[in-house]
Amino acid sequence: MNRAKRCHRMGNIHHLYVDAFRAFQEETEDERNTFILTHYHSDHYTGLPRNNVYKGPAKIHCTPITAQLLVEVHGISSELVCSHKLGEVWYHSWEEKEDEHVIASASSRICVAEMVFYCANHCPGAALTLARIMKDDAALQFANGNFKSSVALSAKSISSVHVHCGDFRFNEGMKEYALLKESVNNCLVDNLYLDTTYSSPKHIFCPQEEAVNTIASQIEAFLTNTLGQRGKTLVLLSCYSIGKEKLLVEACRRVRGNIYANEQKRKLLKCTDPQFDFSLADRLTTDPKTSALHVVPMGLAGKMFPFFVPNFESIYKYVVTIAYEDPPNRVVAIIPTGFADASSYNRKHSMESKTVNGMRIETRTYPYSEHSSYSELLSFVEFCKPMHVVPTVFSSDKEYAAIEKRFHKFTDKKRALRAFFEPRVGVCRKSTKMLCNVEKKRKPQPAIKDDQLIVYEGLNQLLSMGFSRDASISCLRRCNGHVHSAIEMLLTS
């Protein structure tokens, strides 16, 4: 996730920060602030001190699994962690000046956002964050205590909605998340903070269930009649500290025997176990010699980016050091990654092998990701129909603009333009009628010819706003070249 501050806020909501322990570290010292941790991956909790060093007083809000990881693994005091179940409604409130442009203004109003976490289909505990800002009358009822807590409001009491994906893998079930679906149906989504890890059209993944089945079937084939027997085949499954547990669960459903992971990984797996209907913790062993399926860190078997380079020496060293006095004659290292199909080189070298001191070592990469593919991102943006897409993974401002452009056609341009112009046209909430009156008082101008329109300043302005060329030309002609009138006509057409 990029450290740019725009990636770690949610619209105009004050005192709310998402995965922002590095970008807004100083704000953790303000007890009014709410920090959300979408999931327990290092690029999202970077800047959060370990081992009871974090003193807040800003509270950290997250899902129950992430809360357990924060307390038991990261060493955060449980008093500073607020856990919310998926789909559970909770609230974030703040005070806002009635007139933000008047510095000395003492008048303020209470603002309230209805908050909900939904499953992000990423690593265990990962959440999509939905923030629904209440209209003033609903916020006033909340402030006065005339409010049923944990009961979601109807869309008519919501003024706008922001969605932060954190990291996520889109699936069709997300379209059924109740409050997200209602917000989309009522055209309320303003900003969509999108996980753009794989936002290039070259990133095409097979469905996640298909990838899980393929990899688990391969592990099953390698380990048939092998688990617990030395001198046979040892399978190394590359995993992140948190993530890719779906593969491990499915593999364990298919093969008998225990699985080995180091002490730190075992501790993490015990925290993430509640997410699955199959207990990995019951199959863990502390003795590597009794298992032919080992969970190893991502990177041990080779480097993936920008091109896959296997590390046979590292694999050999791992096996002879930790696994066996009488080592196996075959080792298969499985590397599930979204980069497996990222280039023709990686596809060509998806299977590599080498014999090291009599041990046959194989590396096999499989296309598998817990981030959304390009086509899945398009589907989610098209479903949400936000006013704006905010990419959260990019390397430069140039790439940010390029990513933003890819999703532009699926945004709600008319709603975005209306929101853009309402505060700018003076008395423009009645702008259609008033602009028409102003236009009537002006001296009529001759109609503009098509060839003049091509170089006319107003046409370029309308095209830059996302209006089509034909519609812009038509409206400019009907309004005799008056840009504001043309905009009003385009917005209301």
PDB file of C-alpha atoms in Angstrom, residues 104-363:
ATOM      1  CA  ALA A 104     -13.090  32.093  14.267  1.00  0.00           C
ATOM      2  CA  SER A 105     -16.453  30.358  13.986  1.00  0.00           C
ATOM      3  CA  ALA A 106     -17.457  28.771  17.278  1.00  0.00           C
ATOM      4  CA  SER A 107     -20.528  27.069  15.824  1.00  0.00           C
ATOM      5  CA  SER A 108     -20.107  23.355  15.141  1.00  0.00           C
ATOM      6  CA  ARG A 109     -22.198  20.298  14.386  1.00  0.00           C
ATOM      7  CA  ILE A 110     -21.908  16.637  15.215  1.00  0.00           C
ATOM      8  CA  CYS A 111     -21.116  14.390  12.267  1.00  0.00           C
ATOM      9  CA  VAL A 112     -21.490  10.618  12.409  1.00  0.00           C
ATOM     10  CA  ALA A 113     -20.344   7.810  10.122  1.00  0.00           C
ATOM     11  CA  GLU A 114     -21.899   4.379  10.290  1.00  0.00           C
ATOM     12  CA  MET A 115     -19.011   1.898   9.966  1.00  0.00           C
ATOM     13  CA  VAL A 116     -19.084  -1.728   8.821  1.00  0.00           C
ATOM     14  CA  PHE A 117     -16.428  -4.360   8.074  1.00  0.00           C
ATOM     15  CA  TYR A 118     -17.013  -6.992   5.403  1.00  0.00           C
ATOM     16  CA  CYS A 119     -14.826  -9.944   4.393  1.00  0.00           C
ATOM     17  CA  ALA A 120     -12.155  -8.861   1.895  1.00  0.00           C
ATOM     18  CA  ASN A 121     -11.362 -12.418   0.741  1.00  0.00           C
ATOM     19  CA  HIS A 122      -7.676 -11.725   1.312  1.00  0.00           C
ATOM     20  CA  CYS A 123      -5.768 -13.143   4.283  1.00  0.00           C
ATOM     21  CA  PRO A 124      -7.581 -14.264   7.473  1.00  0.00           C
ATOM     22  CA  GLY A 125      -9.139 -11.285   9.242  1.00  0.00           C
ATOM     23  CA  ALA A 126      -8.889  -8.950   6.231  1.00  0.00           C
ATOM     24  CA  ALA A 127     -11.768  -6.493   5.853  1.00  0.00           C
ATOM     25  CA  LEU A 128     -13.369  -4.116   3.406  1.00  0.00           C
ATOM     26  CA  THR A 129     -14.365  -0.962   5.284  1.00  0.00           C
ATOM     27  CA  LEU A 130     -17.646   0.765   4.560  1.00  0.00           C
ATOM     28  CA  ALA A 131     -18.241   4.275   5.948  1.00  0.00           C
ATOM     29  CA  ARG A 132     -21.755   5.724   5.549  1.00  0.00           C
ATOM     30  CA  ILE A 133     -22.049   9.371   6.580  1.00  0.00           C
ATOM     31  CA  MET A 134     -25.355  10.252   8.196  1.00  0.00           C
ATOM     32  CA  LYS A 135     -27.443  13.200   7.140  1.00  0.00           C
ATOM     33  CA  ASP A 136     -27.633  16.009   9.701  1.00  0.00           C
ATOM     34  CA  ASP A 137     -30.999  15.026  11.177  1.00  0.00           C
ATOM     35  CA  ALA A 138     -29.884  11.419  11.752  1.00  0.00           C
ATOM     36  CA  ALA A 139     -26.583  12.592  13.238  1.00  0.00           C
ATOM     37  CA  LEU A 140     -28.482  14.906  15.605  1.00  0.00           C
ATOM     38  CA  GLN A 141     -30.625  11.989  16.804  1.00  0.00           C
ATOM     39  CA  PHE A 142     -27.433  10.005  17.384  1.00  0.00           C
ATOM     40  CA  ALA A 143     -25.930  12.870  19.395  1.00  0.00           C
ATOM     41  CA  ASN A 144     -29.086  13.179  21.489  1.00  0.00           C
ATOM     42  CA  GLY A 145     -29.131   9.465  22.243  1.00  0.00           C
ATOM     43  CA  ASN A 146     -32.364   8.862  20.327  1.00  0.00           C
ATOM     44  CA  PHE A 147     -30.820   6.070  18.362  1.00  0.00           C
ATOM     45  CA  LYS A 148     -30.816   2.272  18.216  1.00  0.00           C
ATOM     46  CA  SER A 149     -27.202   1.194  18.235  1.00  0.00           C
ATOM     47  CA  SER A 150     -26.010  -1.594  15.930  1.00  0.00           C
ATOM     48  CA  VAL A 151     -29.060  -1.139  13.677  1.00  0.00           C
ATOM     49  CA  ALA A 152     -28.194   0.091  10.199  1.00  0.00           C
ATOM     50  CA  LEU A 153     -29.952   3.181   8.911  1.00  0.00           C
ATOM     51  CA  SER A 154     -31.959   3.208   5.716  1.00  0.00           C
ATOM     52  CA  ALA A 155     -30.421   4.851   2.663  1.00  0.00           C
ATOM     53  CA  LYS A 156     -32.604   7.952   3.045  1.00  0.00           C
ATOM     54  CA  SER A 157     -30.699   8.833   6.247  1.00  0.00           C
ATOM     55  CA  ILE A 158     -27.275   8.549   4.537  1.00  0.00           C
ATOM     56  CA  SER A 159     -25.682  11.429   2.640  1.00  0.00           C
ATOM     57  CA  SER A 160     -22.632   9.683   1.181  1.00  0.00           C
ATOM     58  CA  VAL A 161     -20.602   6.484   1.367  1.00  0.00           C
ATOM     59  CA  HIS A 162     -16.897   5.689   1.133  1.00  0.00           C
ATOM     60  CA  VAL A 163     -15.449   2.195   0.586  1.00  0.00           C
ATOM     61  CA  HIS A 164     -11.856   1.260   1.472  1.00  0.00           C
ATOM     62  CA  CYS A 165     -10.752  -2.120   0.115  1.00  0.00           C
ATOM     63  CA  GLY A 166      -7.493  -2.457   2.049  1.00  0.00           C
ATOM     64  CA  ASP A 167      -6.246  -5.556   0.182  1.00  0.00           C
ATOM     65  CA  PHE A 168      -8.954  -7.735  -1.380  1.00  0.00           C
ATOM     66  CA  ARG A 169      -9.791 -10.437  -3.925  1.00  0.00           C
ATOM     67  CA  PHE A 170     -13.138  -9.655  -5.508  1.00  0.00           C
ATOM     68  CA  ASN A 171     -15.809 -12.317  -5.826  1.00  0.00           C
ATOM     69  CA  GLU A 172     -19.463 -12.112  -6.820  1.00  0.00           C
ATOM     70  CA  GLY A 173     -20.590 -12.642  -3.230  1.00  0.00           C
ATOM     71  CA  MET A 174     -19.391  -9.138  -2.372  1.00  0.00           C
ATOM     72  CA  LYS A 175     -22.286  -7.725  -4.385  1.00  0.00           C
ATOM     73  CA  GLU A 176     -24.585  -9.172  -1.713  1.00  0.00           C
ATOM     74  CA  TYR A 177     -23.015  -7.350   1.246  1.00  0.00           C
ATOM     75  CA  ALA A 178     -26.201  -5.763   2.579  1.00  0.00           C
ATOM     76  CA  LEU A 179     -25.161  -2.166   3.277  1.00  0.00           C
ATOM     77  CA  LEU A 180     -22.816  -2.005   0.290  1.00  0.00           C
ATOM     78  CA  LYS A 181     -25.579  -3.260  -1.987  1.00  0.00           C
ATOM     79  CA  GLU A 182     -28.040  -0.724  -0.584  1.00  0.00           C
ATOM     80  CA  SER A 183     -25.504   2.093  -0.985  1.00  0.00           C
ATOM     81  CA  VAL A 184     -24.835   1.118  -4.600  1.00  0.00           C
ATOM     82  CA  ASN A 185     -28.537   0.798  -5.428  1.00  0.00           C
ATOM     83  CA  ASN A 186     -29.086   4.341  -4.114  1.00  0.00           C
ATOM     84  CA  CYS A 187     -26.045   5.809  -5.939  1.00  0.00           C
ATOM     85  CA  LEU A 188     -24.335   6.835  -2.711  1.00  0.00           C
ATOM     86  CA  VAL A 189     -20.745   5.644  -3.174  1.00  0.00           C
ATOM     87  CA  ASP A 190     -18.476   8.687  -3.409  1.00  0.00           C
ATOM     88  CA  ASN A 191     -14.920   7.374  -3.071  1.00  0.00           C
ATOM     89  CA  LEU A 192     -13.707   3.837  -3.711  1.00  0.00           C
ATOM     90  CA  TYR A 193     -10.198   3.272  -2.314  1.00  0.00           C
ATOM     91  CA  LEU A 194      -9.121   0.414  -4.557  1.00  0.00           C
ATOM     92  CA  ASP A 195      -6.417  -2.207  -4.043  1.00  0.00           C
ATOM     93  CA  THR A 196      -4.617  -1.776  -7.381  1.00  0.00           C
ATOM     94  CA  THR A 197      -1.824  -4.317  -6.814  1.00  0.00           C
ATOM     95  CA  TYR A 198      -2.663  -6.009 -10.119  1.00  0.00           C
ATOM     96  CA  SER A 199      -4.304  -3.144 -12.020  1.00  0.00           C
ATOM     97  CA  SER A 200      -2.538  -3.805 -15.329  1.00  0.00           C
ATOM     98  CA  PRO A 201      -4.514  -5.598 -18.065  1.00  0.00           C
ATOM     99  CA  LYS A 202      -1.718  -8.195 -18.277  1.00  0.00           C
ATOM    100  CA  HIS A 203      -2.759  -9.620 -14.889  1.00  0.00           C
ATOM    101  CA  ILE A 204      -5.325 -12.316 -15.675  1.00  0.00           C
ATOM    102  CA  PHE A 205      -5.994 -14.933 -12.988  1.00  0.00           C
ATOM    103  CA  CYS A 206      -8.134 -18.028 -13.092  1.00  0.00           C
ATOM    104  CA  PRO A 207     -10.899 -18.125 -10.455  1.00  0.00           C
ATOM    105  CA  GLN A 208      -9.471 -18.529  -6.967  1.00  0.00           C
ATOM    106  CA  GLU A 209     -11.370 -21.767  -6.282  1.00  0.00           C
ATOM    107  CA  GLU A 210      -9.918 -23.290  -9.454  1.00  0.00           C
ATOM    108  CA  ALA A 211      -6.372 -22.310  -8.458  1.00  0.00           C
ATOM    109  CA  VAL A 212      -6.831 -23.742  -4.955  1.00  0.00           C
ATOM    110  CA  ASN A 213      -8.120 -27.018  -6.397  1.00  0.00           C
ATOM    111  CA  THR A 214      -5.226 -27.285  -8.887  1.00  0.00           C
ATOM    112  CA  ILE A 215      -2.502 -26.679  -6.310  1.00  0.00           C
ATOM    113  CA  ALA A 216      -4.081 -28.940  -3.669  1.00  0.00           C
ATOM    114  CA  SER A 217      -4.458 -31.714  -6.264  1.00  0.00           C
ATOM    115  CA  GLN A 218      -0.773 -31.411  -7.144  1.00  0.00           C
ATOM    116  CA  ILE A 219       0.243 -31.646  -3.477  1.00  0.00           C
ATOM    117  CA  GLU A 220      -2.019 -34.659  -3.076  1.00  0.00           C
ATOM    118  CA  ALA A 221      -0.376 -36.363  -6.062  1.00  0.00           C
ATOM    119  CA  PHE A 222       3.127 -35.680  -4.757  1.00  0.00           C
ATOM    120  CA  LEU A 223       2.342 -36.939  -1.271  1.00  0.00           C
ATOM    121  CA  THR A 224       0.229 -40.024  -1.932  1.00  0.00           C
ATOM    122  CA  ASN A 225       1.633 -42.808   0.261  1.00  0.00           C
ATOM    123  CA  THR A 226       4.519 -40.516   1.251  1.00  0.00           C
ATOM    124  CA  LEU A 227       3.585 -38.565   4.381  1.00  0.00           C
ATOM    125  CA  GLY A 228       5.671 -39.547   7.388  1.00  0.00           C
ATOM    126  CA  GLN A 229       8.048 -41.697   5.341  1.00  0.00           C
ATOM    127  CA  ARG A 230      11.661 -40.684   4.861  1.00  0.00           C
ATOM    128  CA  GLY A 231      13.555 -41.161   1.627  1.00  0.00           C
ATOM    129  CA  LYS A 232      10.519 -40.181  -0.437  1.00  0.00           C
ATOM    130  CA  THR A 233       9.164 -36.780  -1.467  1.00  0.00           C
ATOM    131  CA  LEU A 234       9.133 -33.626   0.626  1.00  0.00           C
ATOM    132  CA  VAL A 235       6.815 -30.783  -0.405  1.00  0.00           C
ATOM    133  CA  LEU A 236       7.561 -27.198   0.617  1.00  0.00           C
ATOM    134  CA  LEU A 237       4.588 -24.830   0.366  1.00  0.00           C
ATOM    135  CA  SER A 238       5.641 -21.176   0.239  1.00  0.00           C
ATOM    136  CA  CYS A 239       3.380 -18.885   2.273  1.00  0.00           C
ATOM    137  CA  TYR A 240       3.437 -15.391   3.722  1.00  0.00           C
ATOM    138  CA  SER A 241       3.396 -14.969   7.495  1.00  0.00           C
ATOM    139  CA  ILE A 242      -0.368 -14.474   7.076  1.00  0.00           C
ATOM    140  CA  GLY A 243      -1.994 -15.519   3.820  1.00  0.00           C
ATOM    141  CA  LYS A 244      -2.531 -18.467   1.455  1.00  0.00           C
ATOM    142  CA  GLU A 245      -4.110 -20.498   4.272  1.00  0.00           C
ATOM    143  CA  LYS A 246      -6.861 -21.529   1.825  1.00  0.00           C
ATOM    144  CA  LEU A 247      -4.271 -23.614  -0.021  1.00  0.00           C
ATOM    145  CA  LEU A 248      -3.005 -25.209   3.162  1.00  0.00           C
ATOM    146  CA  VAL A 249      -6.515 -26.042   4.382  1.00  0.00           C
ATOM    147  CA  GLU A 250      -7.490 -27.674   1.094  1.00  0.00           C
ATOM    148  CA  ALA A 251      -4.221 -29.639   0.902  1.00  0.00           C
ATOM    149  CA  CYS A 252      -4.760 -30.912   4.450  1.00  0.00           C
ATOM    150  CA  ARG A 253      -8.287 -32.026   3.594  1.00  0.00           C
ATOM    151  CA  ARG A 254      -6.853 -34.284   0.890  1.00  0.00           C
ATOM    152  CA  VAL A 255      -3.766 -35.806   2.492  1.00  0.00           C
ATOM    153  CA  ARG A 256      -3.198 -37.596   5.774  1.00  0.00           C
ATOM    154  CA  GLY A 257      -0.490 -36.850   8.313  1.00  0.00           C
ATOM    155  CA  ASN A 258       0.804 -33.733   9.992  1.00  0.00           C
ATOM    156  CA  ILE A 259       2.180 -30.513   8.590  1.00  0.00           C
ATOM    157  CA  TYR A 260       5.274 -28.746   9.840  1.00  0.00           C
ATOM    158  CA  ALA A 261       5.729 -25.008  10.362  1.00  0.00           C
ATOM    159  CA  ASN A 262       8.205 -23.083  12.484  1.00  0.00           C
ATOM    160  CA  GLU A 263       7.223 -21.744  15.899  1.00  0.00           C
ATOM    161  CA  GLN A 264       6.252 -18.269  14.685  1.00  0.00           C
ATOM    162  CA  LYS A 265       4.095 -19.636  11.868  1.00  0.00           C
ATOM    163  CA  ARG A 266       2.378 -22.084  14.240  1.00  0.00           C
ATOM    164  CA  LYS A 267       1.474 -19.198  16.533  1.00  0.00           C
ATOM    165  CA  LEU A 268      -0.008 -17.262  13.620  1.00  0.00           C
ATOM    166  CA  LEU A 269      -1.972 -20.260  12.336  1.00  0.00           C
ATOM    167  CA  LYS A 270      -3.559 -20.802  15.740  1.00  0.00           C
ATOM    168  CA  CYS A 271      -4.794 -17.191  15.651  1.00  0.00           C
ATOM    169  CA  THR A 272      -6.243 -17.526  12.147  1.00  0.00           C
ATOM    170  CA  ASP A 273      -7.849 -20.957  12.680  1.00  0.00           C
ATOM    171  CA  PRO A 274     -11.324 -19.580  13.567  1.00  0.00           C
ATOM    172  CA  GLN A 275     -11.792 -18.327   9.979  1.00  0.00           C
ATOM    173  CA  PHE A 276     -11.991 -21.873   8.606  1.00  0.00           C
ATOM    174  CA  ASP A 277     -14.262 -24.864   9.222  1.00  0.00           C
ATOM    175  CA  PHE A 278     -11.156 -27.043   9.246  1.00  0.00           C
ATOM    176  CA  SER A 279      -8.602 -26.845  12.062  1.00  0.00           C
ATOM    177  CA  LEU A 280      -5.027 -26.472  10.847  1.00  0.00           C
ATOM    178  CA  ALA A 281      -3.861 -26.206  14.459  1.00  0.00           C
ATOM    179  CA  ASP A 282      -4.846 -29.838  15.062  1.00  0.00           C
ATOM    180  CA  ARG A 283      -2.544 -30.989  12.261  1.00  0.00           C
ATOM    181  CA  LEU A 284       0.554 -28.990  13.210  1.00  0.00           C
ATOM    182  CA  THR A 285       3.675 -30.756  14.424  1.00  0.00           C
ATOM    183  CA  THR A 286       6.855 -29.438  16.017  1.00  0.00           C
ATOM    184  CA  ASP A 287       8.945 -32.287  14.568  1.00  0.00           C
ATOM    185  CA  PRO A 288       9.886 -31.704  10.905  1.00  0.00           C
ATOM    186  CA  LYS A 289      10.973 -35.324  10.478  1.00  0.00           C
ATOM    187  CA  THR A 290       7.420 -36.608  10.924  1.00  0.00           C
ATOM    188  CA  SER A 291       5.937 -34.505   8.111  1.00  0.00           C
ATOM    189  CA  ALA A 292       6.400 -34.459   4.352  1.00  0.00           C
ATOM    190  CA  LEU A 293       4.510 -31.177   3.961  1.00  0.00           C
ATOM    191  CA  HIS A 294       6.329 -28.118   5.290  1.00  0.00           C
ATOM    192  CA  VAL A 295       5.142 -24.520   5.303  1.00  0.00           C
ATOM    193  CA  VAL A 296       8.108 -22.282   4.428  1.00  0.00           C
ATOM    194  CA  PRO A 297       8.474 -18.500   4.073  1.00  0.00           C
ATOM    195  CA  MET A 298       7.827 -16.859   0.728  1.00  0.00           C
ATOM    196  CA  GLY A 299      11.237 -16.194  -0.825  1.00  0.00           C
ATOM    197  CA  LEU A 300      13.035 -19.262   0.516  1.00  0.00           C
ATOM    198  CA  ALA A 301      12.584 -21.154  -2.773  1.00  0.00           C
ATOM    199  CA  GLY A 302      13.398 -18.239  -5.044  1.00  0.00           C
ATOM    200  CA  LYS A 303      12.833 -14.629  -6.012  1.00  0.00           C
ATOM    201  CA  MET A 304       9.698 -13.807  -8.013  1.00  0.00           C
ATOM    202  CA  PHE A 305      10.018 -10.170  -9.056  1.00  0.00           C
ATOM    203  CA  PRO A 306      10.662  -8.944 -11.686  1.00  0.00           C
ATOM    204  CA  PHE A 307      11.421 -12.469 -13.017  1.00  0.00           C
ATOM    205  CA  PHE A 308      11.440 -15.818 -11.257  1.00  0.00           C
ATOM    206  CA  VAL A 309      14.889 -16.990 -10.126  1.00  0.00           C
ATOM    207  CA  PRO A 310      14.896 -20.334  -8.237  1.00  0.00           C
ATOM    208  CA  ASN A 311      17.194 -20.731  -5.240  1.00  0.00           C
ATOM    209  CA  PHE A 312      18.123 -24.418  -5.180  1.00  0.00           C
ATOM    210  CA  GLU A 313      20.947 -23.890  -2.692  1.00  0.00           C
ATOM    211  CA  SER A 314      18.580 -22.279  -0.175  1.00  0.00           C
ATOM    212  CA  ILE A 315      16.155 -25.179  -0.512  1.00  0.00           C
ATOM    213  CA  TYR A 316      18.928 -27.754  -0.076  1.00  0.00           C
ATOM    214  CA  LYS A 317      20.281 -25.977   2.988  1.00  0.00           C
ATOM    215  CA  TYR A 318      16.805 -25.874   4.562  1.00  0.00           C
ATOM    216  CA  VAL A 319      16.243 -29.594   4.011  1.00  0.00           C
ATOM    217  CA  VAL A 320      19.552 -30.865   5.361  1.00  0.00           C
ATOM    218  CA  THR A 321      19.555 -28.417   8.278  1.00  0.00           C
ATOM    219  CA  ILE A 322      16.054 -28.740   9.638  1.00  0.00           C
ATOM    220  CA  ALA A 323      14.261 -31.613   8.053  1.00  0.00           C
ATOM    221  CA  TYR A 324      16.139 -34.877   7.826  1.00  0.00           C
ATOM    222  CA  GLU A 325      19.222 -36.776   8.932  1.00  0.00           C
ATOM    223  CA  ASP A 326      18.368 -39.139   6.088  1.00  0.00           C
ATOM    224  CA  PRO A 327      17.144 -36.561   3.544  1.00  0.00           C
ATOM    225  CA  PRO A 328      14.479 -37.272   0.896  1.00  0.00           C
ATOM    226  CA  ASN A 329      15.575 -37.998  -2.636  1.00  0.00           C
ATOM    227  CA  ARG A 330      13.078 -35.519  -4.061  1.00  0.00           C
ATOM    228  CA  VAL A 331      12.007 -32.058  -2.889  1.00  0.00           C
ATOM    229  CA  VAL A 332       9.218 -30.092  -4.595  1.00  0.00           C
ATOM    230  CA  ALA A 333       8.947 -26.403  -3.715  1.00  0.00           C
ATOM    231  CA  ILE A 334       5.536 -24.932  -4.579  1.00  0.00           C
ATOM    232  CA  ILE A 335       5.327 -21.158  -5.008  1.00  0.00           C
ATOM    233  CA  PRO A 336       1.771 -19.809  -5.424  1.00  0.00           C
ATOM    234  CA  THR A 337       1.909 -16.198  -6.614  1.00  0.00           C
ATOM    235  CA  GLY A 338       0.148 -13.665  -8.785  1.00  0.00           C
ATOM    236  CA  PHE A 339       3.431 -13.070 -10.614  1.00  0.00           C
ATOM    237  CA  ALA A 340       3.565 -16.638 -11.982  1.00  0.00           C
ATOM    238  CA  ASP A 341       1.766 -15.538 -15.161  1.00  0.00           C
ATOM    239  CA  ALA A 342       2.992 -11.933 -15.167  1.00  0.00           C
ATOM    240  CA  SER A 343       5.462 -12.474 -18.014  1.00  0.00           C
ATOM    241  CA  SER A 344       6.214 -14.981 -20.750  1.00  0.00           C
ATOM    242  CA  TYR A 345       9.526 -15.663 -19.004  1.00  0.00           C
ATOM    243  CA  ASN A 346       7.788 -16.679 -15.761  1.00  0.00           C
ATOM    244  CA  ARG A 347       5.336 -18.885 -17.640  1.00  0.00           C
ATOM    245  CA  LYS A 348       8.175 -20.554 -19.523  1.00  0.00           C
ATOM    246  CA  HIS A 349      10.107 -21.185 -16.286  1.00  0.00           C
ATOM    247  CA  SER A 350       7.167 -22.260 -14.133  1.00  0.00           C
ATOM    248  CA  MET A 351       8.908 -25.621 -13.578  1.00  0.00           C
ATOM    249  CA  GLU A 352      12.642 -25.778 -12.924  1.00  0.00           C
ATOM    250  CA  SER A 353      14.800 -28.576 -11.492  1.00  0.00           C
ATOM    251  CA  LYS A 354      18.345 -29.255 -10.396  1.00  0.00           C
ATOM    252  CA  THR A 355      20.172 -32.040  -8.582  1.00  0.00           C
ATOM    253  CA  VAL A 356      22.181 -30.837  -5.592  1.00  0.00           C
ATOM    254  CA  ASN A 357      24.436 -33.406  -3.890  1.00  0.00           C
ATOM    255  CA  GLY A 358      22.248 -36.248  -5.086  1.00  0.00           C
ATOM    256  CA  MET A 359      18.973 -34.559  -4.063  1.00  0.00           C
ATOM    257  CA  ARG A 360      16.547 -33.752  -6.884  1.00  0.00           C
ATOM    258  CA  ILE A 361      15.013 -30.341  -6.236  1.00  0.00           C
ATOM    259  CA  GLU A 362      12.082 -28.940  -8.236  1.00  0.00           C
ATOM    260  CA  THR A 363      10.479 -25.495  -8.138  1.00  0.00           C
TER     261      THR A 363
END
